[in-house]
Amino acid sequence: MDLKGLEAVAKTIRALSIDAIEKANSGHPGLPMGCAEIGAYLFGEVLNINPKDTSWFGRDRFILSAGHGSMLLYSLMHLAGYEDVTIDEIKKFRQLKSKTPGHPEYGWTDGVETSTGPLGQGFANSVGMAIAGKRHAARFNKEGFELFSGRIFTLVGDGDLMEGISYEAGSIAGHLALNNLIAIYDSNRISIEGPVDITLSESVRKRFEAFNWHVIDVDGHSLDSIKRGFDEAEIARIKHNRPVLIIADTIIGKGSPNKEDSNTCHGAPLGKDELEKTKKNLGITSDFFVDPAAVDYFGKKMAEKRNKYDSWKSMFNEWKGKYPELNELFNKNFARDIDASAFQNLPAFAPNSMHSTREASNKVLNAICKDIDFVVSGSADLACSTMTVIKESGDISSKNFLAHNIQYGVREHAMGAIANGLYLYGGVLPIVGTFLSFVNYMRPTLRMAALMRIPTIFLYSHDSIYVGEDGPSHHPIEHISELRLIPNMNVMRPCDPEETKIAWELALTSKHTPSTIITTRQKVRTLDYSKLESYTNAKRGGYILKRESKKDKIDMIFIATGSEVSLVLDVAEKLESEGYSIRVVNMFSTYLFDHESAEYRESVLPSNIEKRVAVEAGVSMTWYKYVGLKGDVIGIDKFGISGKAEDVGVFFKFTNEDVYNRVKIVLNK
């Protein structure tokens, strides 16, 4: 261990962090100053990385779950030679379009493994990455060819471990014995409001020991102690077959004479006077100081790391020659491409036959994925109801990572973030499911998937009041509209089994947009498309399902989605028998429709037709965008009621007669 070199790195981290934050007049100096020695040792002595090949499959991964401490990461990335993080970019910390945004952003700064900031998300992402790593090791490693021996490191703070997601994610990590996962806990005993003991008195050690983790204590400012901790972690994770938590006793803002060990340096610049005093205390002689000894240290260390990288590449090339069939599978998995032929021989559903779309969804999913290795599906203890199970595969366990199903338990929040981590690792396309009424347990993870532009697939069943007897707590009145409000989220609500095929094709082939598929508990009628437009038009989001009977005359446009489509078609048929010319538009996905051209949208919803009625068994607010102020929305703007599904439908006036009467009012205006 080059003690002087590591001390120079720690000094540089503190120097760059306090200057960048001061220049930005915004940021969090406390964590980078408090974790400088830990970061120096981790990046210098532990991580197997290659900044010139940030997508190297065999690398270790580092996730800064405490993303507010981003200057720790940027300082280290700069010293390690990541091309995006130059000294000029550090000087532009938190400025518009800089490569050093306030919190690390996946896809924006090359080398950042995941977007972090919402506390606990990164920790749960790391659990997903660890599962993916174990899965690939089980699939591709052979004796003498350890392609996937990379470890997942994550730095967490008190806030991460107070968030409920950390309990869920830590529990499943211990249950699955993810011994490729090492978390470092920055235990500085300070939160934004003051000492952490104003809100937290439990033993984090005992909590993680109960999770089946191996726990190690270190002095976060002693490089000797840090070395001992990481050495023990490497031995213990193999010997005990467990994930490891390193509890680092640190001082927030270490080096600031008047603000260290205080909440005053958590989320604000030190201030000019304290900045100068801190620099004097640390022996920093210039602005944006980079110690030459730190540069020399990383120059030597990165050469060593490149040698390890070159050895891995040689091993990989030898493996490819020795195992050509595995190499073909490897390429397929990491490309995550599904051949178009997989969508051509799907189950047939007879016109007018009755199926719930959750049942149809499972049949379609299994037909598509029967020969696809990289799809992994899971549910929050509801797979038998959401029907997300990939059959004839079994469940992933600590002894079998090659199955295609994950039992997440009742852990919706962590489930979504773990799925995002599975995708981010590479070579896995995750599907997760639960009841739609529980979606808000997962809302932060949905948002992060959309923000990172990763195509995680979320399936939510039991989509409306037709859940019935479970009552208002399980009736997802507002949930679909909430999901549609998330930017870059494709929410698809198929009306029948045929449209369900389209939903899965779009979800499984998406590249930069997460997909949400909404399915029914109750049976719905498979439409007779011989009398309608093709359901394949659902790929455009909203489409004309039934054209008006009179050429060049539209008396009214019906807009519907999901299980309400068949209801609208029945009412439209009755109105047509009375001489009206009715167009029915199926709004399968508002996201896809809104991304179509203005010309196409005008062709579906002509602006000169003001008489429009939207029908959906959920809140009405978001539909006025499509019906206008002169249209009407038949929705539900209050909570549900317990009762048989049919009776609940009658109670909320979702019957042919009630919809017909409402529409006649619009027609007679």
XYZ file of C-alpha atoms in Angstrom, residues 24 33 44 54 83 99 175 194 330 340 350-351 357 410 421 459 501 508 519 567 656:
21
model
C -21.089 26.407 -7.878
C -14.471 15.256 2.776
C -6.801 2.939 -6.062
C -16.370 1.534 -19.262
C -12.424 11.130 -20.218
C -20.621 16.241 -17.222
C -31.547 -14.260 1.560
C -28.478 17.407 13.137
C -23.348 -14.557 -24.450
C -39.061 -10.895 -34.965
C -61.024 -16.977 -30.965
C -63.236 -13.963 -31.633
C -55.850 -10.064 -20.165
C -43.658 -8.446 -0.406
C -30.075 -2.844 -11.422
C -46.706 -5.395 -15.342
C -49.656 -9.537 -27.937
C -39.709 -6.624 -25.135
C -54.016 -6.144 -17.349
C -68.450 -1.633 -23.720
C -74.335 -0.123 -21.682
